[in-house]
Amino acid sequence: MPIIELSGICKVYRTKEIETTALDNINMSVEKGEFVSVMGPSGCGKSTLLNITGLLDRPTAGTVRLLDRDCNGLSDTALSHFRNENIGFVFQSFHLIPSLSVEDNVELPLDYRNGLSGADRRRRVDEVLERLGLSHRKKHMPSQLSGGQCQRVAIARAIVGRPSIILADEPTGNLDSRMGAEVMDLLHDLNTTDGITIVMVTHNELQAKQTDRIVRFFDGRIIS
Amino acid sequence: MKKKLIQIYYDMRTQPVVAWVTILGTALSIFLIMTVLMMQQVKIIPFAPESNRDRMLYGMFFHLESNEEGAGSGSANLSYNMARRLYGDLDGVAEVSYFDKDPSHNDLKGPSGKKFTGAIRFADDAFWRIYDHTLLSGRFFTADEVAAKSRVAVLSESTARRLFNDASPLGGHFQQNHADYEVIGVVADVSPLASMAYGEVYVPVDRDVIWEMNGLQVFGPFTAAMLLEPGTDKEAVRGQVLARYREVDSELNAEGYRTVYHESPFSQEVIASGVAGSNMTPDVSGGRTLRYVLYAILLIVPAINLSTMLHSRLRRRVSELGVRRAFGCTRRRIITDIISENLIVTVIGGVIGLAAGIIFALCYDGLYTNSAGEAVRPALGLLLDWRILLSAFAACFILNIISASVPAWQASRLRPVEAINAK
Ligand SMILES: Nc1ncnc2c1ncn2[C@@H]1O[C@H](COP(=O)(O)OP(=O)(O)OP(=O)(O)O)[C@@H](O)[C@H]1O
Ligand SMILES: [Mg+2]
């Protein structure tokens, strides 16, 4: 049973003058525990695919099934809860909240989860920060961190809620190769140790080759 | 809460102009509202010695017209007998005091040798039961003393000091309008804002004073001040009074007159609004509407302004809002978080505004007047009344809701993907 199952996904952006078909009848499934890379030239629809998979956007046509659940019919609130419990996002430009400290940034997903006491939340945050070697930075503000450190904080935020899926859109895109390698090691560790399913968009052939499978895109279609 | 404070602090550092304009704009708005509201509240909220303002009714005036065409009419306060006929022994009324609602300003002279003018309150024994003056020493005058027109007096503390210096005033004598009075009691000073209970010298009222009109003994200097039993319906009391009017009316008909009823007795709000007159029916609704319109303007105009400010604070945070949505924040939560965060800002501004309003009220003469229209400074304790503080908080809350709901709703409708990638 695949954990991610996309069938017949189309996404058409309509503006006044033009219609852009970003995704054209995509069928794709990802097994539980898989680490999949998505590659393709700029503008071919990789981010669009990831956003639809992450329930941040709705497809023009087609169905999204996650954890064996049809997500098309869910309300906005239900989608929010689903994302909160099952999906962790990692972005190319980190998207940490500048007004919050490292620990408060990491705690963010737990703020939106019911039934966790303040102590539980702080314990989970500490655990994750410890694991990613960020304990000594927890009172720092994002502006005081390097890019690599920021992305590690972002990964901590993505896993603190113990999701089964991580969606990473060019997580190493803004990092130098050494920092990038560090982040990749981290993702591999989460994949093998915790069994988290990861879908990652990348332009880096080498990084892609280290993953279980590469999905290649061209102009809104999967070509291999 | 802590995170919201951190966010506010962050906004103040990164967008100081917007943040300060927001806070000071709120402060100004609350300052204006509270200044208007306190001026009104002070006239209505109960405070010692008028601690029972919400249970008081005042029968003040009598109005009659001649049945003959063009033979004229008359209206004034009541004679003692007429006041008792209309307002004595009503059901649901615990106590009635018949007294002259307007203090006289007469010359005083005591052992200190100082000669000065003081506010003389002509009252009866029940007066001390419907108002709760703080008796510092001695006693109040009794029913017998009032009936006997005894020359005894209760002084306010500061008047006692002016008349007697440091000597004990009890048992001492002073002159009021060249008549000799004996001091039997001293009460704590009363704020002139308590316009019914206020006095510097209290002496027994002369019940025989009548202002005769064409042989009728209906007018005089009296007002009937009624303290209702708790829970008494004021309309029910008015119903009984109307029945008394009908009786009086049929008697007066024989003399060629008819009474005109003006929804007497009056509540504290009527007294406070300055709309009571001897020959008219008081209308508080006009003043009320005007006040509500004024409050609405004082809230809505700044709210529009604050709304723009909040909008611009949020524009900086679009990406953050998108990220929060991605990690599971619902639309409703976005709205409640923004509104509650904004409430904190509003309350900070509100506290500044309220403090400014209170300082202004204490320092600026002419905002508050007594019944004679003279400037009075209210006591701090009076302005810190819980009803006033609650109104200030309510004003903050309303200001917040009006100013924050549109930006918060807009923020909740942002599409997550576009929000995340904004700027
Ligand atoms: N909100 C939008 N409105 C209109 N067109 C859009 C929108 N978002 C994306 N597109 C278009 O859809 C296509 C796919 O965009 P997408 O961002 O998915 O590409 P990508 O593969 O992630 O590219 P890159 O590698 O540069 O990140 C592009 O042609 C883009 O211009
Ligand atoms: Mg992209």
XYZ file of C-alpha atoms and ligand atoms in Angstrom:
679
model
C 0.000 0.000 0.000
C 1.677 3.252 -1.146
C 1.804 6.078 1.391
C 1.491 8.699 -1.365
C -0.736 8.021 -4.339
C -1.313 10.658 -7.003
C -3.579 9.792 -9.888
C -4.499 11.882 -12.884
C -3.217 15.085 -11.280
C -3.568 18.170 -13.451
C -2.835 21.708 -12.397
C -3.714 24.579 -14.644
C -2.904 28.166 -13.703
C -5.218 30.608 -15.369
C -4.375 34.259 -15.592
C -6.168 36.831 -17.720
C -4.075 36.311 -20.803
C -2.559 32.872 -20.505
C -3.256 29.423 -19.245
C -0.274 27.500 -17.901
C -0.503 23.763 -17.524
C 1.934 23.146 -14.687
C 1.033 19.483 -14.246
C -0.462 17.313 -16.935
C -2.034 14.030 -15.853
C 0.530 12.964 -13.276
C 0.330 9.464 -11.830
C 2.818 8.694 -9.158
C 3.025 6.683 -5.996
C 5.558 6.507 -3.202
C 5.910 3.548 -0.860
C 6.185 3.916 2.864
C 9.823 4.488 3.846
C 10.939 5.440 0.344
C 13.292 8.355 -0.326
C 12.381 9.800 -3.725
C 14.093 12.594 -5.635
C 12.217 14.736 -8.115
C 14.305 16.312 -10.851
C 13.694 18.388 -13.939
C 14.366 21.770 -15.479
C 13.153 24.991 -13.962
C 9.447 25.622 -14.426
C 8.544 22.020 -15.192
C 6.168 21.755 -12.224
C 8.223 20.150 -9.447
C 7.209 22.617 -6.750
C 3.618 22.526 -7.898
C 3.642 18.759 -7.490
C 5.121 18.985 -4.028
C 2.581 21.589 -2.934
C -0.289 19.473 -4.128
C 1.157 16.414 -2.428
C 1.561 18.447 0.752
C -2.099 19.545 0.592
C -1.085 23.192 0.382
C -2.779 23.510 -2.961
C -5.614 21.692 -4.643
C -5.234 20.066 -8.056
C -7.396 21.176 -10.989
C -8.155 17.501 -11.596
C -7.077 14.158 -10.165
C -6.945 12.671 -6.685
C -4.435 12.773 -3.871
C -4.375 9.846 -1.468
C -2.115 10.023 1.544
C -1.786 7.255 4.134
C -4.582 5.507 2.319
C -6.927 8.405 2.768
C -8.625 10.369 0.004
C -7.697 13.969 0.660
C -9.705 15.633 -2.095
C -12.885 15.918 -0.125
C -11.369 17.250 3.098
C -12.291 20.705 4.363
C -9.672 23.364 4.836
C -9.667 22.717 8.584
C -9.345 18.955 8.112
C -6.469 19.527 5.687
C -4.761 21.729 8.266
C -5.021 19.017 10.904
C -3.852 16.397 8.427
C -0.781 18.441 7.495
C -0.056 19.076 11.132
C -0.043 15.415 12.022
C 1.431 13.778 8.951
C 3.557 16.118 6.892
C 6.777 18.010 7.543
C 7.900 20.695 5.127
C 11.456 21.806 4.359
C 11.865 24.810 2.078
C 14.735 26.033 -0.037
C 14.939 29.357 1.810
C 14.268 27.855 5.263
C 11.290 30.114 6.059
C 12.048 30.334 9.736
C 9.978 32.924 11.583
C 12.344 35.821 12.237
C 10.670 37.003 15.424
C 10.921 33.619 17.149
C 13.941 31.962 18.733
C 15.230 28.609 17.482
C 13.273 26.641 20.080
C 10.072 28.571 19.457
C 10.452 28.041 15.717
C 10.875 24.326 16.249
C 7.876 24.202 18.560
C 5.592 25.746 15.921
C 3.848 22.575 14.673
C 3.156 21.513 18.264
C 1.360 24.819 18.883
C -1.304 23.603 16.513
C -1.673 20.159 17.986
C -4.269 19.376 20.595
C -3.626 17.388 23.714
C 0.031 18.158 24.302
C 0.976 19.841 27.553
C 3.502 22.657 27.583
C 5.994 20.336 29.284
C 5.477 17.626 26.636
C 6.064 20.147 23.917
C 9.245 21.497 25.424
C 10.553 17.978 26.009
C 9.941 17.054 22.377
C 11.594 20.247 21.167
C 14.628 19.589 23.367
C 14.889 16.018 22.097
C 14.856 17.111 18.479
C 17.301 19.950 19.035
C 19.623 17.567 20.864
C 19.445 15.067 18.038
C 20.300 17.696 15.421
C 23.088 19.142 17.542
C 21.328 22.456 18.048
C 20.857 22.424 21.815
C 23.356 25.197 22.432
C 21.595 27.385 19.851
C 18.062 27.101 21.142
C 17.878 30.657 22.460
C 19.403 32.098 19.282
C 17.388 34.063 16.774
C 17.353 32.882 13.138
C 19.286 35.985 12.071
C 22.177 34.828 14.246
C 22.565 31.486 12.458
C 24.364 30.365 9.294
C 22.400 28.987 6.357
C 23.260 25.403 7.240
C 22.191 25.912 10.810
C 18.950 27.520 9.657
C 18.151 24.529 7.497
C 18.847 22.193 10.387
C 16.446 24.196 12.512
C 13.917 23.937 9.680
C 14.391 20.168 9.599
C 13.948 20.050 13.365
C 10.680 21.925 12.905
C 9.632 19.486 10.177
C 10.149 16.399 12.350
C 9.126 17.619 15.797
C 5.528 16.609 15.160
C 6.692 13.079 14.148
C 5.195 13.141 10.644
C 5.324 10.116 8.378
C 6.148 12.221 5.305
C 8.720 14.936 4.701
C 8.398 17.091 1.596
C 11.592 19.006 0.857
C 11.741 21.528 -1.991
C 15.405 22.021 -2.894
C 16.525 21.800 0.730
C 20.162 22.275 -0.233
C 19.525 24.882 -2.912
C 20.719 27.783 -0.797
C 23.631 25.974 0.863
C 27.255 25.430 -0.088
C 28.279 21.847 -0.858
C 29.592 21.031 2.604
C 26.462 22.316 4.329
C 24.375 20.634 1.645
C 26.050 17.310 2.337
C 25.336 17.710 6.045
C 21.666 18.278 5.384
C 21.557 15.281 3.054
C 23.123 13.097 5.765
C 20.436 14.247 8.116
C 17.625 13.419 5.698
C 19.103 9.978 5.041
C 19.321 9.383 8.765
C 15.679 10.335 9.247
C 14.745 8.062 6.362
C 16.653 5.006 7.575
C 16.463 5.389 11.345
C 12.911 6.726 11.649
C 11.438 5.289 8.481
C 10.130 8.670 7.386
C 9.055 8.790 3.748
C 10.814 11.635 1.950
C 10.071 13.334 -1.342
C 12.768 15.823 -2.248
C 13.072 18.182 -5.213
C 16.681 18.734 -6.224
C 18.831 19.983 -9.077
C 21.821 18.043 -7.779
C 22.423 14.796 -9.693
C 24.813 13.459 -7.052
C 22.354 13.953 -4.218
C 19.588 12.434 -6.293
C 21.620 9.357 -7.025
C 21.957 8.649 -3.283
C 18.178 8.306 -2.952
C 16.047 5.240 -3.593
C 14.476 6.517 -6.793
C 14.564 9.507 -9.145
C 11.404 10.840 -10.788
C 12.234 13.010 -13.799
C 9.930 15.755 -14.950
C 9.662 17.665 -18.158
C 7.005 20.237 -18.919
C 4.456 18.985 -16.442
C 4.895 15.316 -17.248
C 6.907 12.493 -15.758
C 9.393 11.244 -18.289
C 11.061 8.519 -16.253
C 0.780 34.760 25.445
C 4.535 34.896 25.856
C 5.053 34.381 22.136
C 2.541 37.095 21.366
C 4.420 39.509 23.595
C 7.650 38.539 21.858
C 6.013 39.208 18.509
C 4.787 42.617 19.666
C 8.251 43.465 20.951
C 9.725 42.334 17.646
C 7.267 44.497 15.707
C 8.162 47.476 17.849
C 11.836 47.004 17.016
C 11.458 46.279 13.326
C 8.556 48.612 12.549
C 8.786 51.178 15.315
C 6.772 53.852 13.546
C 3.848 51.608 12.752
C 3.946 50.031 16.206
C 4.081 53.335 18.040
C 1.440 54.962 15.875
C -0.755 51.956 16.671
C -0.200 52.173 20.398
C -0.449 55.948 20.638
C -3.416 56.023 18.265
C -5.177 53.564 20.541
C -4.153 55.600 23.562
C -5.564 58.785 22.041
C -8.806 57.077 21.166
C -9.227 55.569 24.619
C -8.268 58.908 26.167
C -11.049 60.710 24.296
C -13.631 58.021 24.933
C -12.799 57.755 28.597
C -12.868 61.517 29.072
C -16.391 61.669 27.674
C -17.440 58.482 29.415
C -16.073 59.432 32.822
C -17.878 62.764 32.682
C -21.085 60.846 32.162
C -20.366 57.950 34.511
C -19.511 60.184 37.431
C -23.051 61.497 37.321
C -24.582 58.040 37.370
C -22.391 55.523 39.149
C -23.070 55.105 42.836
C -20.406 56.355 45.204
C -20.532 57.316 48.846
C -22.540 58.984 50.164
C -24.807 58.467 47.140
C -24.158 54.739 47.312
C -27.644 53.770 46.230
C -28.020 55.831 43.096
C -29.438 52.919 41.172
C -32.157 52.479 43.794
C -33.094 56.154 44.041
C -36.062 57.993 42.587
C -36.676 61.701 42.911
C -40.062 63.407 42.936
C -39.087 66.986 42.354
C -41.684 69.051 40.617
C -45.328 69.828 40.365
C -47.010 71.338 37.323
C -50.557 72.612 37.054
C -52.568 74.484 34.496
C -55.677 76.530 34.801
C -58.822 75.132 33.223
C -59.743 78.649 32.153
C -58.420 79.587 28.799
C -55.350 81.800 29.149
C -55.468 81.890 32.944
C -51.920 80.602 33.100
C -50.117 77.759 34.731
C -47.559 77.138 37.422
C -44.732 74.743 38.018
C -42.105 74.484 40.740
C -40.825 72.218 43.488
C -43.199 70.851 46.052
C -44.584 71.896 49.371
C -43.904 69.389 52.118
C -47.526 68.308 52.274
C -47.860 67.885 48.532
C -44.564 65.958 48.389
C -45.889 63.598 51.045
C -49.247 63.199 49.320
C -47.602 62.229 46.051
C -44.618 60.247 47.285
C -45.197 59.218 50.895
C -45.754 55.580 51.857
C -45.471 54.039 48.410
C -45.119 50.282 48.055
C -41.560 49.169 47.409
C -40.072 52.349 48.814
C -37.892 51.804 51.867
C -37.354 55.397 52.906
C -38.315 58.887 51.769
C -36.483 62.049 52.607
C -38.103 65.440 51.985
C -35.522 68.115 51.551
C -34.449 71.074 49.486
C -32.407 69.702 46.599
C -30.533 72.969 46.134
C -28.176 73.936 48.923
C -28.215 77.618 49.907
C -25.017 79.554 49.980
C -25.090 81.497 53.203
C -22.635 83.329 55.414
C -20.988 81.343 58.203
C -19.091 82.627 61.174
C -17.592 80.626 64.032
C -15.215 80.897 66.998
C -12.258 80.976 64.603
C -13.446 84.425 63.610
C -13.285 83.589 59.937
C -16.348 84.607 57.965
C -17.082 82.732 54.776
C -19.817 81.399 52.559
C -20.764 77.740 52.802
C -23.201 75.387 51.146
C -26.086 74.847 53.557
C -28.121 71.713 53.067
C -31.602 71.801 54.580
C -32.503 68.205 55.286
C -34.508 65.889 57.491
C -33.701 62.794 59.538
C -34.446 60.345 56.698
C -31.800 62.140 54.625
C -29.143 60.396 56.730
C -30.670 57.013 55.978
C -30.944 57.284 52.216
C -27.402 58.619 51.900
C -24.492 57.129 53.774
C -22.409 59.996 55.040
C -19.458 58.973 57.140
C -20.111 60.224 60.646
C -16.767 61.182 62.174
C -18.095 62.309 65.525
C -21.348 63.193 67.245
C -24.657 62.262 65.675
C -27.153 63.123 62.961
C -30.245 65.162 63.738
C -33.438 63.321 64.660
C -37.050 63.416 63.533
C -37.943 65.328 66.685
C -35.279 67.925 66.030
C -36.560 68.395 62.497
C -40.143 68.703 63.689
C -39.064 71.204 66.345
C -36.917 73.158 63.853
C -34.024 72.839 66.294
C -31.000 74.987 65.589
C -28.611 72.039 65.396
C -26.126 71.357 62.646
C -23.912 68.651 61.212
C -20.732 70.016 59.642
C -18.413 68.632 57.054
C -14.949 67.992 58.406
C -13.252 70.841 56.583
C -16.032 73.291 57.419
C -15.738 72.303 61.073
C -12.041 73.099 60.910
C -12.630 76.469 59.293
C -15.223 77.428 61.877
C -13.512 76.051 64.968
C -9.814 75.749 64.039
C -8.379 72.914 66.123
C -10.988 73.148 68.880
C -13.481 70.316 69.073
C -16.577 71.481 67.205
C -19.053 69.213 69.007
C -21.307 71.287 71.232
C -19.801 74.453 69.788
C -21.819 77.254 68.277
C -21.604 79.187 65.031
C -23.725 81.620 63.069
C -25.508 80.721 59.882
C -27.157 83.738 58.309
C -26.901 85.448 61.725
C -28.818 82.660 63.499
C -27.058 80.649 66.178
C -26.588 76.882 65.648
C -25.136 74.142 67.818
C -22.884 71.518 66.256
C -24.061 67.978 66.971
C -22.080 66.017 64.420
C -19.198 66.059 61.966
C -19.167 64.085 58.706
C -16.422 63.386 56.205
C -16.288 65.840 53.322
C -18.614 64.989 50.455
C -17.658 65.407 46.821
C -19.732 68.140 45.176
C -20.242 65.606 42.375
C -22.675 63.915 44.745
C -24.979 66.800 44.083
C -27.890 65.577 46.206
C -25.949 64.528 49.291
C -23.446 67.361 49.132
C -23.342 70.004 51.791
C -20.875 71.809 54.016
C -23.399 72.492 56.741
C -26.493 70.355 57.289
C -29.390 71.774 59.263
C -33.028 70.702 59.790
C -35.306 71.850 57.019
C -38.314 74.027 57.803
C -41.309 72.037 56.560
C -43.642 74.998 56.738
C -42.077 76.861 53.850
C -44.702 77.127 51.139
C -44.684 79.029 47.892
C -48.316 79.988 47.628
C -49.954 80.456 44.253
C -53.469 81.843 44.011
C -54.283 80.393 47.395
C -52.977 76.938 46.483
C -50.417 75.431 48.864
C -48.906 72.955 46.450
C -45.528 74.526 45.784
C -42.507 74.812 48.023
C -38.792 74.024 48.121
C -39.183 70.270 48.645
C -38.037 67.265 46.714
C -38.984 63.724 47.737
C -35.933 61.481 47.527
C -36.947 57.841 47.650
C -34.752 54.880 48.385
C -36.386 51.823 46.867
C -36.302 48.393 48.394
C -33.920 46.157 46.435
C -35.593 44.738 43.343
C -38.412 47.263 43.195
C -39.544 48.071 39.688
C -39.326 51.815 39.095
C -42.263 51.724 36.708
C -44.411 50.164 39.390
C -43.556 53.099 41.665
C -44.461 55.535 38.881
C -47.764 53.719 38.477
C -48.604 54.361 42.145
C -47.556 57.994 41.817
C -49.789 58.421 38.778
C -52.736 57.127 40.819
C -51.922 59.738 43.495
C -51.840 62.386 40.774
C -55.347 61.411 39.704
C -56.644 61.903 43.248
C -54.971 65.281 43.551
C -56.204 66.174 40.102
C -59.861 65.636 40.957
C -59.467 67.850 44.028
C -57.742 70.580 42.083
C -60.401 70.419 39.397
C -62.792 71.857 41.891
C -60.507 74.842 42.167
C -60.274 75.235 38.418
C -56.948 73.555 37.828
C -55.614 70.327 36.426
C -52.291 68.630 37.060
C -49.811 67.779 34.346
C -47.925 64.548 34.966
C -44.332 64.356 33.707
C -43.326 60.750 34.411
C -42.232 61.576 37.903
C -40.366 60.372 39.940
C -37.045 60.609 38.113
C -34.137 58.208 38.085
C -30.518 59.182 38.661
C -29.921 59.208 34.919
C -32.622 61.855 34.422
C -31.185 63.982 37.222
C -27.682 63.563 35.817
C -28.571 64.413 32.258
C -29.817 67.870 33.145
C -33.042 67.259 31.268
C -35.394 67.519 34.232
C -37.483 70.683 34.376
C -40.520 71.595 36.401
C -42.905 71.858 33.446
C -41.666 69.268 31.004
C -41.282 65.546 30.587
C -37.581 64.717 30.703
C -36.222 62.980 27.659
C -32.982 61.110 28.218
C -33.104 59.308 24.895
C -31.889 62.304 22.907
C -28.825 62.705 25.104
C -28.303 58.986 25.132
C -28.385 58.747 21.350
C -26.002 61.659 21.082
C -23.595 59.967 23.481
C -23.784 56.668 21.635
C -23.117 58.413 18.330
C -20.184 60.185 19.922
C -18.775 56.918 21.323
C -19.260 55.258 17.956
C -17.380 58.020 16.165
C -14.627 57.970 18.766
C -14.288 54.223 18.224
C -14.800 53.848 14.517
C -12.567 56.645 13.274
C -9.456 55.431 15.118
C -10.424 51.832 14.371
C -10.181 52.457 10.630
C -6.792 53.970 11.204
C -5.649 51.079 13.389
C -6.950 48.644 10.851
C -4.608 50.114 8.246
C -1.735 49.877 10.701
C -2.446 46.249 11.462
C -2.756 45.541 7.785
C 0.699 46.913 7.182
C 2.155 45.021 10.157
C 0.671 41.818 8.756
C 1.918 42.450 5.239
C 5.402 41.890 6.577
C 4.331 38.566 7.961
C 2.588 37.018 4.967
C 5.287 34.421 4.459
C 5.192 33.530 8.141
C 1.423 33.113 7.973
C 1.864 30.766 5.017
C 4.403 28.702 6.917
C 2.079 28.498 9.902
C -0.696 27.274 7.618
C 1.641 24.654 6.162
C 2.392 23.320 9.625
C -1.260 22.960 10.466
C -2.577 26.297 11.648
C -6.262 26.543 10.754
C -7.910 29.649 9.351
C -9.844 30.147 12.540
C -6.645 29.977 14.562
C -5.027 32.621 12.333
C -7.969 34.914 13.072
C -8.059 34.311 16.810
C -4.282 34.645 17.117
C -4.215 37.947 15.259
C -7.162 39.327 17.178
C -5.791 38.312 20.552
C -2.319 39.594 19.711
C -3.871 42.859 18.628
C -5.918 42.967 21.821
C -2.703 43.022 23.815
C -1.471 45.990 21.766
C -4.826 47.701 22.209
C -4.820 47.132 25.944
C -1.290 48.556 26.231
C -2.503 51.630 24.346
C -5.685 51.640 26.395
C -3.824 51.668 29.705
C -1.776 54.643 28.507
C -4.929 56.369 27.276
C -6.862 55.695 30.463
C -3.987 56.927 32.620
C -3.816 60.081 30.515
C -7.583 60.495 30.786
C -7.510 60.185 34.568
C -4.586 62.575 34.921
C -6.395 65.013 32.649
C -9.608 64.712 34.666
C -7.715 65.329 37.898
C -5.732 68.289 36.619
C -7.969 70.081 34.190
C -10.705 72.248 35.680
C -14.049 72.564 34.017
C -14.614 69.013 32.871
C -16.746 68.231 35.880
C -19.309 70.517 37.400
C -21.643 70.271 40.356
C -25.342 70.939 40.110
C -24.691 74.668 40.268
C -22.389 74.455 37.275
C -19.205 75.162 39.223
C -16.006 73.350 38.298
C -15.270 70.373 40.521
C -12.282 68.072 40.556
C -13.257 64.448 41.013
C -11.391 62.264 43.489
C -8.998 59.665 42.080
C -10.860 56.873 43.864
C -14.036 57.849 42.058
C -12.378 57.641 38.639
C -10.859 54.262 39.475
C -14.335 52.826 39.966
C -14.599 49.301 38.550
C -17.347 50.354 36.150
C -15.074 52.951 34.617
C -12.174 50.497 34.347
C -14.502 47.911 32.856
C -15.780 50.413 30.293
C -12.203 51.246 29.344
C -11.486 47.575 28.804
C -14.709 47.175 26.852
C -13.754 50.138 24.675
C -10.363 48.514 24.006
C -12.082 45.280 23.175
C -14.520 46.875 20.747
C -11.760 48.964 19.194
C -9.760 45.785 18.740
C -12.604 43.849 17.203
C -13.477 46.632 14.763
C -9.886 47.265 13.762
C -8.592 43.700 13.665
C -11.369 41.640 12.195
C -10.968 42.665 8.562
C -7.156 42.294 8.426
C -7.381 39.034 10.380
C -10.012 37.671 8.059
C -7.937 38.676 5.029
C -4.889 37.006 6.544
C -6.856 33.825 7.090
C -7.878 33.732 3.433
C -4.318 33.860 2.101
C -3.503 30.845 -0.021
C -0.714 28.968 1.744
C 1.522 28.430 -1.306
C 1.402 32.038 -2.417
C 1.783 33.260 1.140
C 4.873 31.178 1.797
C 6.593 32.457 -1.318
C 5.565 36.079 -0.836
C 8.536 38.457 -0.802
N 0.682 30.837 -8.951
C 0.999 30.610 -10.233
N 0.338 31.261 -11.206
C 0.624 31.054 -12.492
N 1.565 30.229 -12.907
C 2.280 29.542 -11.994
C 2.038 29.708 -10.610
N 2.880 28.902 -9.925
C 3.613 28.270 -10.864
N 3.267 28.645 -12.096
C 3.817 28.139 -13.324
O 3.733 26.730 -13.295
C 4.890 26.183 -13.848
C 5.518 25.225 -12.835
O 6.037 25.964 -11.768
P 6.859 25.316 -10.572
O 7.131 26.349 -9.584
O 6.140 24.105 -10.129
O 8.212 24.865 -11.311
P 9.505 24.192 -10.688
O 9.663 22.947 -11.426
O 9.394 24.116 -9.240
O 10.632 25.219 -11.102
P 11.957 25.593 -10.281
O 12.909 24.506 -10.510
O 12.400 26.869 -10.908
O 11.595 25.771 -8.858
C 5.777 27.333 -14.227
O 5.613 27.578 -15.633
C 5.281 28.474 -13.458
O 5.472 29.672 -14.147
Mg 10.435 24.941 -7.565
